[in-house]
Coordinates of C-alpha atoms in Angstrom, one line a residue:
M1 CA 176.1 75.5 81.6
S2 CA 177.7 76.4 84.6
A3 CA 177.4 75.1 88.2
E4 CA 176.3 78.7 89.0
A5 CA 173.5 79.1 86.8
T6 CA 172.2 75.5 87.7
E7 CA 171.7 76.4 91.3
K8 CA 169.8 80.1 90.1
I9 CA 167.3 78.3 87.9
I10 CA 166.7 75.5 90.3
Q11 CA 166.0 78.2 92.9
L12 CA 163.5 80.2 90.9
L13 CA 162.2 76.9 89.7
E14 CA 161.5 77.0 93.5
E15 CA 160.1 79.4 94.4
Q16 CA 158.2 79.6 91.5
L17 CA 156.6 76.4 93.2
A18 CA 156.1 77.6 96.5
F19 CA 154.1 80.8 94.9
M20 CA 152.1 78.0 93.5
K21 CA 151.3 76.0 95.8
Q22 CA 150.2 79.0 98.1
Q23 CA 148.6 80.6 95.5
N24 CA 146.3 77.5 95.3
Q25 CA 146.0 76.6 98.6
E26 CA 144.1 80.2 99.2
L27 CA 142.2 79.6 95.3
S28 CA 141.1 76.2 97.7
K29 CA 139.6 78.4 100.2
K30 CA 138.2 81.0 98.0
L31 CA 136.3 77.9 96.7
D32 CA 135.7 76.3 100.3
A33 CA 134.2 79.7 101.2
S34 CA 131.7 80.3 97.4
F35 CA 131.4 76.5 98.2
A36 CA 129.5 77.9 101.3
Q37 CA 127.9 80.8 100.6
N38 CA 126.2 78.9 98.0
K39 CA 124.4 76.2 99.8
Y40 CA 123.8 79.2 102.4
L41 CA 122.1 80.9 99.5
S42 CA 121.0 77.7 98.5
E43 CA 119.5 76.9 101.9
Q44 CA 117.4 80.7 102.2
V45 CA 116.1 80.2 98.4
R46 CA 114.0 77.0 99.8
Q47 CA 113.2 78.5 102.4
L48 CA 112.4 81.3 101.4
T49 CA 110.6 79.7 98.7
K50 CA 108.4 77.4 101.3
M51 CA 107.5 80.5 103.0
I52 CA 106.3 82.1 100.0
Y53 CA 104.6 78.6 98.4
G54 CA 104.5 76.0 101.6
S55 CA 102.2 75.3 104.3
R56 CA 101.9 77.8 106.8
S57 CA 100.7 75.8 108.9
E58 CA 103.3 74.5 111.7
K59 CA 101.2 71.2 112.4
S60 CA 104.7 69.0 112.0
K61 CA 104.6 66.9 109.1
Y62 CA 107.2 64.7 110.7
Q63 CA 104.5 64.6 113.9
A64 CA 102.6 60.9 114.0
P65 CA 99.7 60.8 116.4
D66 CA 101.2 59.2 119.6
G67 CA 103.6 62.4 119.0
Q68 CA 106.6 59.9 117.7
V69 CA 108.9 60.8 115.1
S70 CA 110.4 58.5 112.6
L71 CA 114.4 58.9 112.2
F72 CA 114.0 57.0 109.5
E73 CA 112.3 58.6 106.9
D74 CA 115.3 59.1 104.5
D75 CA 116.4 56.2 104.2
P76 CA 114.1 53.6 102.3
S77 CA 115.8 50.3 103.2
F78 CA 113.0 51.0 106.2
N79 CA 110.1 52.1 103.8
D80 CA 109.8 48.6 102.5
S81 CA 108.1 45.6 104.4
E82 CA 111.4 42.7 105.2
Q83 CA 110.9 40.3 102.8
T84 CA 110.9 36.8 103.7
E85 CA 110.7 33.2 103.1
E86 CA 107.7 32.1 105.2
Q87 CA 105.6 35.2 106.3
S88 CA 106.2 35.1 110.5
T89 CA 102.3 36.6 110.7
E90 CA 98.6 35.3 109.5
T91 CA 96.9 38.1 107.6
V92 CA 94.4 39.9 110.3
T93 CA 91.1 41.5 109.1
Y94 CA 89.1 43.3 111.1
T95 CA 85.7 45.5 110.5
V96 CA 85.9 48.2 111.6
T97 CA 81.5 49.8 112.9
R98 CA 81.7 53.5 112.3
L99 CA 78.5 55.5 114.4
N100 CA 76.5 58.1 112.0
K101 CA 76.6 61.5 113.7
K102 CA 74.0 63.6 112.5
K103 CA 75.1 66.6 110.9
K104 CA 75.7 69.8 112.6
R105 CA 74.2 72.8 110.6
N106 CA 76.6 74.9 110.1
D107 CA 74.5 77.9 110.1
S108 CA 71.4 78.4 113.1
F109 CA 69.7 81.4 114.6
I110 CA 70.8 82.2 117.7
E111 CA 68.1 82.3 120.6
G112 CA 65.8 86.1 121.1
V113 CA 65.6 86.4 117.0
E114 CA 62.3 87.3 116.1
V115 CA 59.9 85.4 115.0
E116 CA 57.0 85.3 112.4
E117 CA 55.6 83.3 110.7
I118 CA 53.8 82.6 107.5
H119 CA 50.9 80.2 106.7
H120 CA 50.1 78.4 103.9
H121 CA 46.4 76.6 103.7
P122 CA 45.3 75.5 100.3
T123 CA 43.5 77.3 98.2
N124 CA 39.9 74.9 97.4
L125 CA 38.1 74.2 101.1
E126 CA 35.6 71.8 99.7
C127 CA 35.8 67.8 99.3
D128 CA 37.0 67.0 95.2
C129 CA 34.4 64.5 95.9
C130 CA 32.0 65.3 97.9
Q131 CA 32.1 68.9 98.1
N132 CA 31.6 69.0 102.0
Q133 CA 34.2 71.5 104.2
L134 CA 37.4 70.3 104.7
Q135 CA 38.6 70.0 108.3
K136 CA 41.5 71.2 109.3
I137 CA 43.6 68.2 110.6
G138 CA 47.8 69.4 111.7
S139 CA 50.3 71.2 110.0
T140 CA 54.3 71.7 109.8
I141 CA 57.0 73.7 109.4
A142 CA 57.7 73.2 105.9
R143 CA 61.6 75.0 105.8
E144 CA 62.7 78.2 108.0
E145 CA 64.7 80.8 106.3
A146 CA 66.6 84.1 107.5
T147 CA 65.3 87.7 105.6
F148 CA 67.4 90.4 106.1
I149 CA 65.8 93.7 107.1
P150 CA 68.5 96.9 106.9
A151 CA 69.3 99.4 109.3
K152 CA 67.7 102.1 109.5
L153 CA 68.9 105.8 110.2
V154 CA 67.1 108.1 111.7
R155 CA 67.5 111.3 112.8
V156 CA 66.5 112.3 116.7
Q157 CA 65.9 116.0 118.7
H158 CA 66.5 116.6 121.6
I159 CA 64.8 119.3 122.5
E160 CA 64.9 121.2 126.1
H161 CA 61.2 123.0 127.0
A162 CA 61.4 125.8 129.5
Y163 CA 58.1 126.4 132.3
E164 CA 57.7 128.8 134.2
C165 CA 55.7 130.1 137.2
K166 CA 53.4 132.4 136.1
Q167 CA 52.1 133.6 139.2
C168 CA 55.5 134.7 140.6
K169 CA 56.0 136.5 137.0
K170 CA 52.8 138.5 138.7
D171 CA 54.8 139.5 141.4
N172 CA 57.5 142.5 140.5
E173 CA 59.2 141.5 143.7
Q174 CA 60.1 138.3 143.0
S175 CA 62.5 137.1 140.0
S176 CA 60.7 134.4 137.7
F177 CA 61.2 130.7 139.1
I178 CA 62.1 129.3 135.6
Q179 CA 63.1 125.3 135.1
R180 CA 64.6 124.7 132.0
G181 CA 64.8 120.1 130.7
K182 CA 67.9 119.7 130.1
A183 CA 69.1 117.0 128.0
P184 CA 71.9 114.3 128.0
T185 CA 75.5 115.9 127.4
A186 CA 76.7 114.4 123.7
A187 CA 79.6 112.5 123.2
I188 CA 81.3 114.7 121.5
P189 CA 79.8 118.3 121.2
R190 CA 78.6 120.2 118.6
S191 CA 78.2 116.8 115.8
I192 CA 75.1 114.9 114.8
A193 CA 77.4 112.1 115.7
G194 CA 75.3 110.5 118.8
P195 CA 75.8 107.1 120.5
T196 CA 75.4 104.9 118.1
V197 CA 77.2 105.8 115.4
L198 CA 79.9 106.4 117.0
A199 CA 79.9 103.3 118.3
K200 CA 79.1 101.1 114.9
V201 CA 82.1 103.2 113.4
I202 CA 84.6 102.0 115.9
Y203 CA 83.0 98.6 115.8
D204 CA 82.8 98.6 112.2
K205 CA 86.9 99.8 112.4
F206 CA 87.8 97.1 115.1
S207 CA 85.9 94.2 115.5
L208 CA 85.2 93.9 111.2
Y209 CA 88.3 95.8 109.9
L210 CA 86.1 98.1 108.3
P211 CA 88.7 100.9 106.7
L212 CA 86.9 104.1 107.2
Y213 CA 86.4 104.9 103.4
R214 CA 85.0 101.9 103.1
Q215 CA 82.7 102.5 105.8
V216 CA 81.9 106.6 103.6
K217 CA 79.8 104.4 101.6
E218 CA 77.6 102.5 104.1
W219 CA 76.4 105.6 105.6
T220 CA 75.9 107.5 102.3
R221 CA 73.0 104.6 101.4
A222 CA 72.1 105.4 105.2
G223 CA 70.6 108.6 104.7
L224 CA 74.0 110.1 106.6
I225 CA 76.5 112.4 104.2
T226 CA 79.9 112.1 105.6
N227 CA 83.8 111.5 104.6
D228 CA 86.3 109.5 106.4
K229 CA 88.4 112.9 107.4
N230 CA 84.9 113.1 110.0
L231 CA 84.9 109.6 111.1
S232 CA 88.5 109.4 111.6
N233 CA 88.2 112.8 113.8
W234 CA 85.5 111.1 115.9
V235 CA 87.4 108.2 116.4
I236 CA 90.3 110.6 118.1
R237 CA 87.8 112.3 120.2
V238 CA 86.2 109.8 120.9
A239 CA 88.7 107.3 122.3
E240 CA 90.6 110.3 123.6
D241 CA 88.2 111.8 125.7
W242 CA 85.5 108.4 127.2
L243 CA 87.1 105.6 126.3
L244 CA 91.1 106.1 126.9
P245 CA 90.0 106.7 131.0
I246 CA 88.8 103.0 130.4
Y247 CA 92.2 102.2 129.1
E248 CA 94.6 103.8 131.4
E249 CA 92.2 102.1 134.9
M250 CA 92.5 98.6 132.6
K251 CA 96.4 99.5 132.7
N252 CA 96.9 100.0 136.4
V253 CA 94.8 96.3 136.6
L254 CA 97.5 95.4 134.6
S255 CA 100.6 95.8 136.0
A256 CA 99.0 94.6 139.4
K257 CA 99.6 91.6 137.5
T258 CA 102.5 88.9 137.9
L259 CA 102.4 87.0 134.3
L260 CA 102.2 89.2 131.1
H261 CA 102.4 88.2 127.4
I262 CA 104.5 90.8 125.0
D263 CA 104.8 90.6 121.4
E264 CA 105.1 93.6 119.5
T265 CA 104.4 94.2 115.8
V266 CA 104.7 96.6 112.2
A267 CA 102.7 99.4 111.5
K268 CA 103.1 102.3 108.9
V269 CA 102.0 106.2 110.2
L270 CA 103.0 108.7 107.9
N271 CA 103.1 111.8 109.9
R272 CA 105.9 111.1 112.6
S273 CA 107.3 113.6 114.9
D274 CA 111.0 111.9 114.7
G275 CA 111.8 112.9 111.3
K276 CA 111.9 110.0 109.6
R277 CA 110.1 109.0 106.4
P278 CA 106.5 107.6 106.4
Q279 CA 108.6 104.4 105.2
S280 CA 109.6 103.9 108.2
N281 CA 108.2 100.9 110.9
A282 CA 106.4 102.1 113.6
Y283 CA 105.1 99.7 115.9
N284 CA 101.9 98.4 118.3
W285 CA 103.0 96.5 120.9
V286 CA 100.1 93.9 122.9
F287 CA 100.6 93.2 126.6
R288 CA 98.3 90.3 128.2
S289 CA 97.1 88.9 130.8
V290 CA 96.7 85.1 132.1
P291 CA 93.6 83.7 132.9
T292 CA 94.3 82.2 136.4
E293 CA 95.2 86.0 137.2
G294 CA 91.3 86.8 137.1
P295 CA 89.5 88.7 133.9
V296 CA 91.7 88.3 130.8
V297 CA 93.3 91.7 129.5
I298 CA 94.7 93.0 126.8
L299 CA 96.6 96.5 125.7
F300 CA 97.7 98.1 123.3
E301 CA 100.0 100.3 122.8
H302 CA 101.5 102.4 119.5
A303 CA 105.3 103.4 120.0
L304 CA 107.5 105.0 117.1
T305 CA 110.3 102.3 117.8
R306 CA 111.4 99.2 118.8
S307 CA 113.5 100.1 121.8
R308 CA 113.7 99.0 125.0
T309 CA 113.0 101.8 126.3
V310 CA 108.8 101.2 125.6
L311 CA 109.3 98.2 127.5
E312 CA 110.4 100.2 130.9
N313 CA 108.1 102.8 130.0
Y314 CA 105.2 100.6 129.8
L315 CA 105.8 98.1 132.8
A316 CA 107.2 100.6 135.4
D317 CA 105.3 99.7 137.8
F318 CA 105.1 96.2 136.9
K319 CA 107.1 93.0 138.5
G320 CA 106.9 89.8 137.3
T321 CA 107.4 87.5 135.0
V322 CA 106.6 88.2 131.0
I323 CA 106.5 85.9 128.6
C324 CA 107.8 86.4 125.2
D325 CA 110.1 85.1 122.2
G326 CA 113.4 85.9 122.3
Y327 CA 113.9 89.8 120.8
A328 CA 117.2 91.7 122.3
A329 CA 114.4 94.1 124.5
Y330 CA 113.1 91.6 126.5
D331 CA 116.4 91.5 128.9
K332 CA 117.2 93.9 131.3
L333 CA 114.6 94.6 133.0
S334 CA 114.4 95.4 137.1
N335 CA 111.6 93.5 139.0
I336 CA 111.3 91.5 135.8
T337 CA 112.2 87.1 134.4
F338 CA 112.0 86.6 131.8
A339 CA 109.9 82.9 129.9
N340 CA 110.6 82.6 125.9
C341 CA 108.8 81.0 124.0
W342 CA 109.7 78.1 122.2
A343 CA 106.7 77.8 119.5
H344 CA 110.4 80.3 117.9
V345 CA 112.6 77.5 119.2
R346 CA 110.2 74.8 117.0
R347 CA 110.3 77.0 114.1
Y348 CA 113.4 77.5 113.8
W349 CA 113.8 73.6 113.8
G350 CA 111.1 73.7 111.5
K351 CA 113.3 75.1 108.9
V352 CA 116.1 72.6 108.8
E353 CA 115.8 70.1 106.6
S354 CA 117.8 67.5 107.2
K355 CA 118.0 64.0 109.4
N356 CA 119.0 66.4 112.6
G357 CA 116.5 68.5 112.0
R358 CA 114.3 66.4 112.2
I359 CA 115.8 65.3 115.6
G360 CA 114.9 68.5 117.4
L361 CA 111.9 69.0 115.9
A362 CA 110.6 66.2 117.9
Y363 CA 111.7 67.1 121.0
C364 CA 110.0 70.1 120.8
N365 CA 106.9 68.3 119.4
K366 CA 107.1 65.6 122.2
L367 CA 106.9 69.4 124.7
Y368 CA 103.6 69.7 123.3
V369 CA 102.1 66.3 123.4
L370 CA 102.6 66.6 127.3
E371 CA 101.6 69.7 127.0
Q372 CA 98.6 69.1 125.8
K373 CA 98.3 65.9 128.5
F374 CA 98.7 68.4 131.0
K375 CA 95.8 71.5 129.4
G376 CA 93.3 72.0 132.3
L377 CA 95.2 71.1 135.1
P378 CA 95.5 72.8 138.0
P379 CA 98.5 75.7 137.5
K380 CA 100.2 73.6 140.6
Q381 CA 99.7 70.1 139.5
R382 CA 100.3 70.6 135.8
Q383 CA 104.5 72.3 137.2
K384 CA 104.4 68.5 139.6
M385 CA 103.5 66.9 135.7
R386 CA 106.4 69.1 133.8
W387 CA 108.8 68.7 136.1
R388 CA 108.2 64.9 136.1
Y389 CA 107.9 64.7 132.3
A390 CA 108.6 67.7 130.4
R391 CA 111.8 68.0 132.3
K392 CA 113.5 65.5 131.4
V393 CA 112.8 66.1 126.8
I394 CA 114.2 68.9 127.8
R395 CA 117.9 67.2 129.3
K396 CA 117.8 64.8 126.6
F397 CA 117.7 68.4 124.0
F398 CA 119.9 70.4 125.8
G399 CA 122.5 67.9 126.0
W400 CA 121.9 66.6 121.9
L401 CA 122.9 69.7 121.5
E402 CA 126.0 70.6 123.8
K403 CA 127.5 67.3 122.6
S404 CA 126.4 67.1 118.8
Q405 CA 128.0 71.4 118.8
F406 CA 126.9 72.0 114.9
F407 CA 128.7 75.7 114.0
G408 CA 129.0 77.2 110.0
K409 CA 126.4 79.7 108.1
N410 CA 123.5 77.8 108.1
A411 CA 120.2 77.1 109.8
L412 CA 120.9 74.0 111.9
A413 CA 123.7 75.9 113.6
T414 CA 121.2 79.5 113.7
A415 CA 118.3 76.9 115.4
T416 CA 121.2 75.7 118.2
E417 CA 122.8 79.1 118.7
Y418 CA 119.1 80.5 119.5
T419 CA 118.3 77.8 120.8
L420 CA 121.3 77.2 123.4
N421 CA 121.3 80.6 124.5
R422 CA 117.8 80.9 125.5
R423 CA 118.3 78.2 127.7
K424 CA 117.2 79.7 131.1
E425 CA 113.8 81.7 129.7
L426 CA 113.3 78.0 128.1
K427 CA 113.5 76.5 131.5
A428 CA 111.2 79.1 133.0
F429 CA 108.0 76.9 132.3
L430 CA 109.3 74.2 135.0
Y431 CA 108.7 76.0 137.7
N432 CA 105.7 77.9 137.0
G433 CA 102.3 76.0 136.2
Q434 CA 100.7 79.0 135.5
I435 CA 103.1 80.6 132.5
E436 CA 102.5 78.9 129.1
I437 CA 104.8 76.8 127.2
D438 CA 104.7 79.5 124.1
N439 CA 103.9 83.3 123.6
N440 CA 100.7 82.0 121.4
P441 CA 98.5 84.0 122.9
A442 CA 100.2 87.3 123.1
E443 CA 100.8 86.6 119.3
N444 CA 96.1 85.4 118.7
A445 CA 96.2 88.7 120.3
I446 CA 98.5 90.9 118.1
R447 CA 96.1 89.2 115.4
P448 CA 93.6 92.0 114.5
T449 CA 96.1 94.2 114.1
V450 CA 97.6 92.5 111.9
I451 CA 94.4 91.8 109.9
G452 CA 93.6 95.4 110.2
R453 CA 96.5 97.0 108.9
K454 CA 96.2 94.8 105.7
N455 CA 92.9 96.9 105.4
W456 CA 93.4 100.0 106.5
L457 CA 97.4 100.2 105.7
F458 CA 98.4 103.2 107.8
S459 CA 97.5 105.4 110.3
V460 CA 97.9 109.9 108.8
S461 CA 98.9 111.2 112.5
E462 CA 100.4 109.7 115.8
A463 CA 97.2 110.9 117.8
G464 CA 94.6 108.6 115.2
A465 CA 97.8 105.2 115.7
K466 CA 97.6 106.4 119.0
A467 CA 93.3 105.8 119.3
N468 CA 93.7 102.6 117.4
A469 CA 95.4 101.6 119.7
I470 CA 92.5 102.3 122.4
C471 CA 90.2 101.0 120.7
L472 CA 92.1 98.1 120.0
S473 CA 92.7 97.1 123.2
L474 CA 88.5 97.6 124.2
A475 CA 87.4 95.4 122.1
E476 CA 90.3 92.4 122.6
T477 CA 89.4 92.9 126.1
A478 CA 85.8 92.9 125.8
K479 CA 86.0 90.0 123.2
A480 CA 88.4 88.2 125.4
N481 CA 86.2 88.7 128.8
G482 CA 82.6 87.7 126.1
I483 CA 81.6 91.4 126.6
D484 CA 79.9 92.5 123.0
F485 CA 82.0 95.2 122.5
Y486 CA 79.4 97.4 120.0
Q487 CA 76.7 97.2 123.0
Y488 CA 79.7 98.2 125.1
L489 CA 80.4 100.7 122.9
V490 CA 77.2 102.5 123.1
K491 CA 77.0 101.6 127.2
L492 CA 80.7 103.5 127.1
L493 CA 79.1 106.8 125.2
T494 CA 75.9 107.2 126.5
E495 CA 76.4 107.8 129.8
L496 CA 79.9 108.4 130.8
P497 CA 79.7 112.1 129.0
N498 CA 76.9 112.4 132.3
L499 CA 79.0 111.2 134.9
P500 CA 82.2 112.9 136.6
I501 CA 85.1 110.6 136.1
H502 CA 87.7 112.8 135.9
Q503 CA 86.6 113.9 139.3
Q504 CA 85.3 110.6 140.8
P505 CA 87.7 107.9 139.1
E506 CA 86.2 105.3 141.7
L507 CA 82.7 105.2 139.0
L508 CA 85.4 103.5 136.1
Q509 CA 85.3 100.2 138.0
E510 CA 81.9 99.8 136.9
Y511 CA 82.9 99.5 133.4
M512 CA 85.5 98.0 133.1
P513 CA 84.3 94.8 131.2
W514 CA 84.3 92.3 133.6
S515 CA 82.3 93.9 136.2
A516 CA 78.9 92.8 136.4
K517 CA 76.9 96.0 135.5
I518 CA 78.0 95.2 132.2
Q519 CA 78.4 91.8 132.1
A520 CA 74.9 91.4 132.9
T521 CA 74.3 93.7 130.2
C522 CA 76.3 93.6 127.2
A523 CA 76.8 89.5 127.0
K524 CA 77.4 88.2 124.3
I525 CA 74.2 86.2 123.2
K526 CA 75.7 82.9 122.8
A527 CA 74.5 80.5 119.3
A528 CA 71.7 78.4 119.7

């Protein structure tokens, strides 16, 4: 074989070797990417399994009674007791004496419940020995029981009587003088639904979360033949005519606040005006004020979208701070600053099942332990305590995150990115004692919407969805101010139709849930 042929073979082999090395590198990269994707998907499956079958409580399993967290749980060497030839301490036995507290009944009567007494006397009042008459020496209450008397439907007829002056009638030169009794204006003209029936329908749906089609059976049982379409029309008509003015007045009060909790959740509307399919998500937004700024106002707003335009329109007259989660719509609104929710941060770190995840969760838990200690303090004092103690924890937390530099497609990197991207908004509560550490008040306020959604599933029309938002607003605001929602509705639907509220809107001030008039007549009866 010639030298030239040998060189060609060597060159071909080198080229083939280079090609194989390049191919090997590409396959190694693909294999690494596959391993990373497999790890990410395994983590997703684990999180979804935990979400479906795991505990729903946000209480950390790593949180000790004093708020401290052990960073060595995964190392078995730290769980075993130290073994020495001689024990350095003696065994001490403690005797703990527990006070026997009288167990409180979990059922009782509220004050003002009518009492009916049933007396039981011996059948024979003669002495068995001498047949003399027995004399009463005392009595005891053997037991108490609750007796339920079903509600009764009454058919009320408003009859207007007319009277005329017979003397004037005899005089042909004068017109006859007639006076007629005036029945009060109905909440819905030409409808058989009175204020108590309307209040009952709305109360059952928005306080007991009972869908209208289920209420139909109960009304039939009581003696009123109707259908769910009628009930729906009643709710919409009442909301638009008499509850909407109260809602708008409460919105004016809300806009004058400087602190708001805001959150949103999905809803379903079948007949949408934007042409989208019924399966598309609509949204219910909740806006809640804080107790330190006067009576609590909780308002719901229905919208077909989750975009920033909803906030821009609803908060056009609001100037202050919004406490919210990290959703991108909560940004770049004029005259508004934002404070983010530490509960969301803690949820992200709770999903990280590693030592670093427990470290991040420990920082969050320590903030909540401090916040529990500051609970009940005046806002100024609470701000000072936060600045003194919580600021140090936050500084260490962010310092640890910046040094660690967690990257990749995994829960740890996601939690780190979520936390660092919102550091300014997460520190807002340090500068104002009125700002809560999380957005839980809004999430608690929106819970009735979520519970109701599981029962009534969807709204047929946008008008129904808006009526739901108005009714929920009054229900939750009444509850927050200690008002019986049913009694409140009865008063509104009895008195507002007979007042010139559209010509004199200042009359609505007497019908706000926190007004002296409503507090005196519709306050909830507390349990004894």
